[in-house]
Amino acid sequence: MSNIIDSLPAQDGFRMPGEFESHAGCFMVWPERPDNWRLGAKPAQQAFVAVASAINRFEPLTMGVSAAQWEHARHALPASVRLIELSSNDAWVRDTGPTCVVNAAGEVRGVDWQFNAWGGLEGGLYFPWDRDAQVAEKLCKLQGLDLYKAPLILEGGSIHVDGEGTCIVTEECLLNHNRNPQLSREEIEQHLRDYLNVSVIIWVPRGVYMDETDGHVDNMLAIPRPGEVILHWTDDASDAQYERSVEAFEILSQARDAKGRALKIHKLLQPGPLFLTEEESAGVDQVAGSAERRAGSRLAGSYINHYLANGGVVVPVFGVAEDGEALRVLREIYPEREVVAVPAREILLGGGNIHCITQQLPAGR
Ligand code: KQY
C-alpha cells in the first residue's frame, strides 16, 4: 500500500538522511539506449554489472529493467540482485528515483521531484522523458512507501545533505533557467527546507567543468560524514576546472553547517583530464534531440561520484595514473569502510558516474 501525501516532510517530522547512514538497499536501472551508450550499451551494461555486484556485497540491490532486456540482464547479473520490470528512458536513477526521507520512528517515505531530463527543451539531454518521470512513484509503490509530490524540477544528483540539517547545492544547476525559472532562490530554498527538512543551504557556484547536468553537486563534492566534505580538485591553475574548484573551496571554507560547524574540506584530485576518443564517439548512435558525443570533447570525470553502501564505498576508476592516489585518499577519509574500485569509463561516457546510477533506500524500522 502506498499513498500520495498532501503535507510536507518537514511538517511531518521526516528528514533526508545522509548517504553515510544505513541503507535497506539500493536501486539501479539497466542501460540500453544506443544514442547515449556506445555499441548498443554492451560495454556500459558490463560496467553496470560490476557496480551492482560491488554494491550487492554490502546491501540488497534492485535493478529496474525493460521487458526487452529482462532475459539478458537476468543472465548478466548475480542471482542475488533483485530484478524488476521497469520502463524508463535511461538509467540515471539518482535523478529519476525517489529521494527518501525518514522520521524518528524509522518510517520511510519518498519524495518524487518533477523531472525534465536535465533541462527540458532548453539543453535537456533527451526527449521524451515521460517514463523517467514516472520512475520515482513506481519505485515507491513497489516498496510500499508513501510519497510526497514536490512541485519543482529537481534531480537527486543536484542535492547533498548531511542528515543533520545541511544541504549543499550548486547555483549552476538549481538556479539554471532550464529547471524552475518561475522560482526565486528563496523559493527554491524554501522547497529544500520543506522536502528535505534542512535549515542551512550552502550554495557552491559551479560544478565540474563540462558536466552535462549543469553542474550537479554530486560530481563536485561528497559528504563522507557530518562536518566534512570531499571536493573535486586540481592544482593546475591553467585547467578549466581550477577556478571552479577554488571558488567552491572559498565558499565551503567560510560556510557553517546547520550545527554551526566549520567544514573540514578534503581535496581529491581529478582524473586526467579525460577526453572522448574517435572510436568511442563513433560507437554512439547520433539522434536529433539527444546529447551529442563529439570526439575530443572533455569528459566530466570525477572520483567524487562514488556511492556509499553499508560498510563500503564504490568508487569509479578510469585506468589512469590518478586512480591510485584517489583510492589512497578515499581509504584515508573512509577508514571505517571498504573502498572498492570499479572501472567506470563506460559510465562516464554516458554522462555521469556511479553515484548518478544509484539511489539508496534508507534503512527504516
Ligand atoms: O550525472 C547524472 N546524474 C546524470 C547524467 C545524465 C546523462 C544523460 N546522458
Coordinates of C-alpha atoms and ligand atoms in Angstrom, one line a residue:
M1 CA 0.0 0.0 0.0
S2 CA 1.4 3.4 -1.0
N3 CA -0.4 6.8 -0.7
I4 CA 0.4 10.2 -2.0
I5 CA 0.6 12.5 1.0
D6 CA -0.5 16.1 0.8
S7 CA 1.6 17.6 3.6
L8 CA 5.3 18.3 3.8
P9 CA 8.1 16.1 5.1
A10 CA 9.4 18.8 7.4
Q11 CA 6.0 19.3 8.9
D12 CA 5.6 15.6 9.4
G13 CA 9.0 15.2 11.1
F14 CA 10.7 13.5 8.2
R15 CA 14.3 14.3 7.1
M16 CA 16.6 13.2 4.3
P17 CA 19.3 11.1 6.0
G18 CA 22.9 11.3 4.9
E19 CA 24.0 8.7 2.4
F20 CA 26.5 7.5 5.0
E21 CA 23.6 6.4 7.3
S22 CA 22.5 2.9 7.0
H23 CA 20.5 1.6 4.0
A24 CA 17.9 -1.0 3.4
G25 CA 19.2 -1.3 -0.1
C26 CA 20.0 0.4 -3.4
F27 CA 18.2 0.9 -6.7
M28 CA 19.7 0.9 -10.2
V29 CA 18.2 0.9 -13.7
W30 CA 19.7 -1.1 -16.6
P31 CA 21.2 1.0 -19.5
E32 CA 20.1 0.2 -23.1
R33 CA 19.6 3.3 -25.3
P34 CA 22.1 3.3 -28.1
D35 CA 22.1 7.1 -28.6
N36 CA 23.7 7.5 -25.1
W37 CA 25.6 4.3 -24.6
R38 CA 28.1 3.2 -27.2
L39 CA 27.9 -0.1 -29.1
G40 CA 24.3 -0.8 -28.2
A41 CA 25.1 -0.2 -24.5
K42 CA 27.0 -3.5 -24.2
P43 CA 30.2 -2.1 -22.6
A44 CA 28.0 0.1 -20.2
Q45 CA 26.0 -3.0 -19.2
Q46 CA 29.2 -4.7 -18.2
A47 CA 30.2 -1.7 -16.1
F48 CA 26.7 -1.6 -14.5
V49 CA 27.0 -5.3 -13.6
A50 CA 30.3 -4.6 -11.9
V51 CA 28.8 -1.7 -10.0
A52 CA 25.7 -3.7 -9.0
S53 CA 27.9 -6.7 -7.9
A54 CA 30.1 -4.4 -5.8
I55 CA 27.2 -2.7 -4.1
N56 CA 25.4 -6.0 -3.6
R57 CA 28.3 -7.3 -1.5
F58 CA 27.2 -4.7 1.1
E59 CA 23.4 -4.3 0.7
P60 CA 20.4 -5.6 -1.3
L61 CA 20.3 -4.3 -4.8
T62 CA 17.2 -3.9 -7.0
M63 CA 17.7 -3.4 -10.8
G64 CA 14.9 -2.0 -12.9
V65 CA 15.0 -3.4 -16.4
S66 CA 12.8 -3.2 -19.5
A67 CA 10.9 -6.3 -20.7
A68 CA 13.1 -6.3 -23.8
Q69 CA 16.3 -6.6 -21.8
W70 CA 14.9 -8.8 -19.0
E71 CA 16.4 -12.2 -20.0
H72 CA 19.8 -10.7 -20.9
A73 CA 20.0 -8.7 -17.7
R74 CA 18.9 -11.7 -15.6
H75 CA 21.7 -13.7 -17.2
A76 CA 24.3 -11.0 -16.7
L77 CA 23.6 -10.1 -13.1
P78 CA 24.3 -12.1 -10.0
A79 CA 21.3 -14.1 -8.8
S80 CA 21.3 -12.1 -5.6
V81 CA 20.3 -9.0 -7.5
R82 CA 16.5 -8.4 -7.5
L83 CA 15.3 -7.6 -11.0
I84 CA 12.0 -5.7 -11.5
E85 CA 10.4 -4.8 -14.8
L86 CA 10.5 -1.1 -15.1
S87 CA 10.0 1.2 -18.1
S88 CA 12.5 4.1 -18.3
N89 CA 14.1 6.5 -20.8
D90 CA 17.6 5.9 -19.5
A91 CA 19.4 4.6 -16.4
W92 CA 20.0 7.6 -14.1
V93 CA 18.1 6.6 -11.0
R94 CA 19.8 9.1 -8.8
D95 CA 17.9 11.7 -10.7
T96 CA 14.7 9.8 -11.6
G97 CA 14.2 7.7 -8.4
P98 CA 12.7 8.9 -5.1
T99 CA 14.7 10.9 -2.5
C100 CA 13.8 9.0 0.6
V101 CA 13.1 10.7 3.9
V102 CA 12.8 9.1 7.4
N103 CA 11.3 10.0 10.8
A104 CA 12.5 9.3 14.3
A105 CA 10.2 6.2 14.4
G106 CA 12.0 4.7 11.4
E107 CA 9.3 5.2 8.9
V108 CA 10.5 5.8 5.4
R109 CA 8.7 7.9 2.7
G110 CA 9.6 9.0 -0.8
V111 CA 9.9 12.5 -2.3
D112 CA 9.0 12.5 -6.0
W113 CA 10.5 15.6 -7.7
Q114 CA 9.5 16.7 -11.2
F115 CA 11.9 15.6 -13.9
N116 CA 12.7 17.2 -17.3
A117 CA 15.8 15.3 -18.4
W118 CA 18.3 18.0 -17.1
G119 CA 16.8 21.0 -18.8
G120 CA 13.8 20.0 -20.9
L121 CA 13.8 21.6 -24.4
E122 CA 16.4 24.1 -23.3
G123 CA 19.6 22.0 -23.2
G124 CA 18.0 18.8 -21.8
L125 CA 19.7 15.6 -22.7
Y126 CA 16.9 13.6 -24.5
F127 CA 13.3 13.7 -25.5
P128 CA 10.9 12.3 -24.4
W129 CA 11.5 11.8 -20.7
D130 CA 7.9 10.7 -19.7
R131 CA 8.9 7.2 -18.5
D132 CA 11.8 8.5 -16.4
A133 CA 9.3 11.0 -14.8
Q134 CA 7.3 8.0 -13.5
V135 CA 10.2 6.1 -12.0
A136 CA 10.1 7.6 -8.5
E137 CA 6.5 6.9 -8.0
K138 CA 6.8 3.4 -9.4
L139 CA 9.7 2.6 -7.0
C140 CA 7.8 4.0 -4.0
K141 CA 4.8 1.8 -4.9
L142 CA 7.0 -1.2 -5.4
Q143 CA 8.4 -0.7 -1.9
G144 CA 5.1 0.3 -0.3
L145 CA 6.3 3.7 0.6
D146 CA 4.0 6.7 0.9
L147 CA 5.2 9.6 -1.1
Y148 CA 5.2 13.4 -1.4
K149 CA 5.0 15.0 -4.8
A150 CA 7.3 18.0 -4.8
P151 CA 6.3 20.9 -7.0
L152 CA 9.7 21.7 -8.5
I153 CA 12.0 20.2 -11.1
L154 CA 15.0 18.7 -9.3
E155 CA 17.3 15.8 -9.7
G156 CA 18.7 13.7 -6.8
G157 CA 22.2 14.3 -8.0
S158 CA 21.8 18.1 -7.6
I159 CA 21.5 17.9 -3.8
H160 CA 23.7 16.5 -1.0
V161 CA 22.7 16.5 2.7
D162 CA 24.5 15.8 5.9
G163 CA 21.3 14.4 7.6
E164 CA 21.7 17.0 10.3
G165 CA 20.1 19.9 8.7
T166 CA 22.6 21.0 6.0
C167 CA 22.1 20.8 2.2
I168 CA 24.7 21.6 -0.4
V169 CA 23.7 22.6 -4.0
T170 CA 25.2 24.4 -7.0
E171 CA 23.9 27.7 -8.3
E172 CA 24.8 26.5 -11.8
C173 CA 22.1 23.8 -11.6
L174 CA 19.4 24.8 -9.2
L175 CA 19.3 28.4 -10.5
N176 CA 19.5 27.4 -14.1
H177 CA 16.7 28.9 -16.2
N178 CA 16.0 25.4 -17.7
R179 CA 14.8 24.0 -14.3
N180 CA 12.4 26.3 -12.4
P181 CA 12.6 29.8 -14.0
Q182 CA 9.5 30.9 -12.2
L183 CA 11.1 30.3 -8.7
S184 CA 13.4 32.7 -6.9
R185 CA 16.5 31.4 -5.0
E186 CA 14.5 32.0 -1.8
E187 CA 11.5 29.9 -3.1
I188 CA 13.8 27.1 -4.1
E189 CA 15.4 27.2 -0.7
Q190 CA 12.0 27.0 0.9
H191 CA 11.2 23.9 -1.1
L192 CA 14.5 22.3 0.1
R193 CA 13.7 23.2 3.7
D194 CA 10.2 21.7 3.3
Y195 CA 11.0 18.5 1.5
L196 CA 14.5 17.6 2.9
N197 CA 13.9 19.2 6.4
V198 CA 17.1 21.2 6.3
S199 CA 17.8 24.6 7.8
V200 CA 21.1 25.6 6.2
I201 CA 21.7 25.6 2.4
I202 CA 25.2 26.1 1.1
W203 CA 25.4 27.3 -2.4
V204 CA 28.5 26.4 -4.3
P205 CA 28.7 28.5 -7.6
R206 CA 29.5 25.8 -10.1
G207 CA 30.1 22.1 -10.5
V208 CA 32.5 20.1 -12.7
Y209 CA 33.7 21.6 -16.0
M210 CA 31.7 20.2 -18.9
D211 CA 29.2 18.3 -16.7
E212 CA 26.2 18.0 -18.9
T213 CA 23.8 18.0 -15.9
D214 CA 24.6 21.7 -15.5
G215 CA 26.9 21.2 -12.6
H216 CA 25.3 18.5 -10.3
V217 CA 26.8 18.8 -6.9
D218 CA 27.3 15.0 -6.6
N219 CA 30.1 15.2 -9.2
M220 CA 31.7 18.1 -7.5
L221 CA 31.7 17.2 -3.8
A222 CA 30.7 14.4 -1.4
I223 CA 29.8 14.4 2.3
P224 CA 31.5 11.5 3.9
R225 CA 30.1 12.3 7.4
P226 CA 28.6 15.4 9.1
G227 CA 31.1 18.3 9.2
E228 CA 33.2 17.1 6.3
V229 CA 33.2 17.4 2.5
I230 CA 35.4 16.0 -0.2
L231 CA 36.0 18.4 -3.1
H232 CA 36.9 17.7 -6.7
W233 CA 40.2 19.4 -7.2
T234 CA 43.1 20.3 -9.5
D235 CA 46.3 22.1 -8.7
D236 CA 46.8 23.1 -12.3
A237 CA 45.9 26.8 -12.5
S238 CA 45.7 26.6 -16.3
D239 CA 43.0 23.9 -16.2
A240 CA 39.4 24.9 -16.8
Q241 CA 38.4 23.1 -13.6
Y242 CA 40.7 25.1 -11.4
E243 CA 38.6 28.3 -11.0
R244 CA 35.5 26.2 -10.3
S245 CA 37.2 24.2 -7.5
V246 CA 38.9 27.3 -6.0
E247 CA 35.6 29.2 -5.8
A248 CA 33.8 26.2 -4.2
F249 CA 36.7 25.9 -1.7
E250 CA 36.3 29.5 -0.7
I251 CA 32.6 29.2 -0.2
L252 CA 32.9 25.9 1.7
S253 CA 35.8 27.4 3.9
Q254 CA 33.6 30.2 5.0
A255 CA 30.4 28.2 5.5
R256 CA 29.0 27.0 8.8
D257 CA 26.7 23.9 8.7
A258 CA 23.4 23.6 10.5
K259 CA 25.1 22.6 13.7
G260 CA 27.4 25.7 13.5
R261 CA 30.5 23.7 12.5
A262 CA 33.2 24.9 10.1
L263 CA 33.6 22.2 7.4
K264 CA 36.7 20.0 7.1
I265 CA 37.5 20.0 3.4
H266 CA 39.4 17.1 1.8
K267 CA 40.7 17.8 -1.7
L268 CA 40.5 14.9 -4.2
L269 CA 42.5 15.4 -7.4
Q270 CA 40.6 14.9 -10.6
P271 CA 41.5 12.2 -13.1
G272 CA 43.1 13.1 -16.4
P273 CA 41.6 15.4 -17.8
L274 CA 39.8 12.8 -19.9
F275 CA 38.6 13.2 -23.4
L276 CA 36.2 11.2 -25.7
T277 CA 38.1 9.2 -28.3
E278 CA 37.2 8.9 -32.0
E279 CA 36.3 5.2 -31.5
E280 CA 34.1 5.9 -28.5
S281 CA 32.3 8.7 -30.4
A282 CA 31.7 6.5 -33.4
G283 CA 30.0 3.9 -31.3
V284 CA 27.1 6.1 -30.2
D285 CA 24.1 6.4 -32.4
Q286 CA 23.6 10.1 -33.4
V287 CA 20.0 11.0 -32.8
A288 CA 18.5 14.5 -33.0
G289 CA 17.5 15.7 -29.6
S290 CA 19.9 13.6 -27.7
A291 CA 23.2 14.8 -26.2
E292 CA 26.0 14.9 -28.9
R293 CA 29.0 12.8 -28.3
R294 CA 31.8 14.5 -30.2
A295 CA 35.3 13.0 -30.4
G296 CA 37.8 15.1 -28.4
S297 CA 35.2 16.6 -26.1
R298 CA 36.2 16.8 -22.4
L299 CA 34.6 14.3 -20.1
A300 CA 33.4 15.4 -16.6
G301 CA 35.4 12.6 -14.9
S302 CA 35.4 12.7 -11.1
Y303 CA 36.2 10.3 -8.2
I304 CA 33.7 12.3 -6.1
N305 CA 30.9 10.4 -8.0
H306 CA 31.1 7.4 -5.7
Y307 CA 28.4 5.5 -3.8
L308 CA 28.4 4.9 0.0
A309 CA 27.0 1.4 0.7
N310 CA 26.6 -0.2 4.1
G311 CA 30.3 -0.6 5.1
G312 CA 31.5 0.1 1.6
V313 CA 32.5 2.9 -0.8
V314 CA 32.1 2.0 -4.5
V315 CA 34.5 4.3 -6.5
P316 CA 34.8 4.8 -10.2
V317 CA 38.3 4.4 -11.7
F318 CA 39.3 5.2 -15.2
G319 CA 42.6 3.3 -15.9
V320 CA 44.7 6.5 -15.5
A321 CA 47.6 7.4 -13.3
E322 CA 45.5 9.4 -10.8
D323 CA 43.4 6.3 -9.8
G324 CA 45.9 5.0 -7.2
E325 CA 46.2 8.3 -5.4
A326 CA 42.4 8.8 -5.4
L327 CA 41.9 5.4 -3.8
R328 CA 44.6 6.1 -1.2
V329 CA 43.0 9.4 -0.2
L330 CA 39.5 7.8 -0.1
R331 CA 40.8 5.0 2.1
E332 CA 42.1 7.6 4.5
I333 CA 38.8 9.5 4.5
Y334 CA 36.7 6.4 5.0
P335 CA 38.8 4.2 7.4
E336 CA 35.5 2.6 8.6
R337 CA 34.5 1.4 5.1
E338 CA 35.9 -0.9 2.5
V339 CA 36.8 1.1 -0.6
V340 CA 36.1 -0.9 -3.8
A341 CA 37.3 0.4 -7.2
V342 CA 35.1 -0.3 -10.3
P343 CA 36.3 0.6 -13.8
A344 CA 33.8 3.1 -14.9
R345 CA 34.9 4.9 -18.0
E346 CA 32.0 3.4 -19.9
I347 CA 29.6 5.0 -17.4
L348 CA 31.4 8.4 -17.7
L349 CA 30.9 8.2 -21.5
G350 CA 27.1 8.2 -20.9
G351 CA 27.4 11.5 -18.9
G352 CA 27.6 10.6 -15.3
N353 CA 29.1 8.0 -12.9
I354 CA 28.4 5.6 -10.1
H355 CA 26.6 8.0 -7.8
C356 CA 24.3 9.0 -10.7
I357 CA 23.3 5.5 -11.5
T358 CA 22.4 4.5 -7.9
Q359 CA 19.8 5.6 -5.4
Q360 CA 19.9 4.4 -1.8
L361 CA 16.8 3.3 0.2
P362 CA 17.4 4.3 3.8
A363 CA 17.0 1.7 6.5
G364 CA 13.7 2.1 8.2
R365 CA 12.3 0.4 11.3
Ligands
KQY1 O1 25.0 12.6 -13.9 C1 23.9 12.4 -13.8 N1 23.3 12.5 -12.7 C2 23.0 12.1 -15.0 C3 23.7 12.3 -16.2 C4 22.7 12.1 -17.3 C5 23.4 12.0 -18.6 C6 22.4 11.6 -19.7 N2 23.1 11.4 -20.9

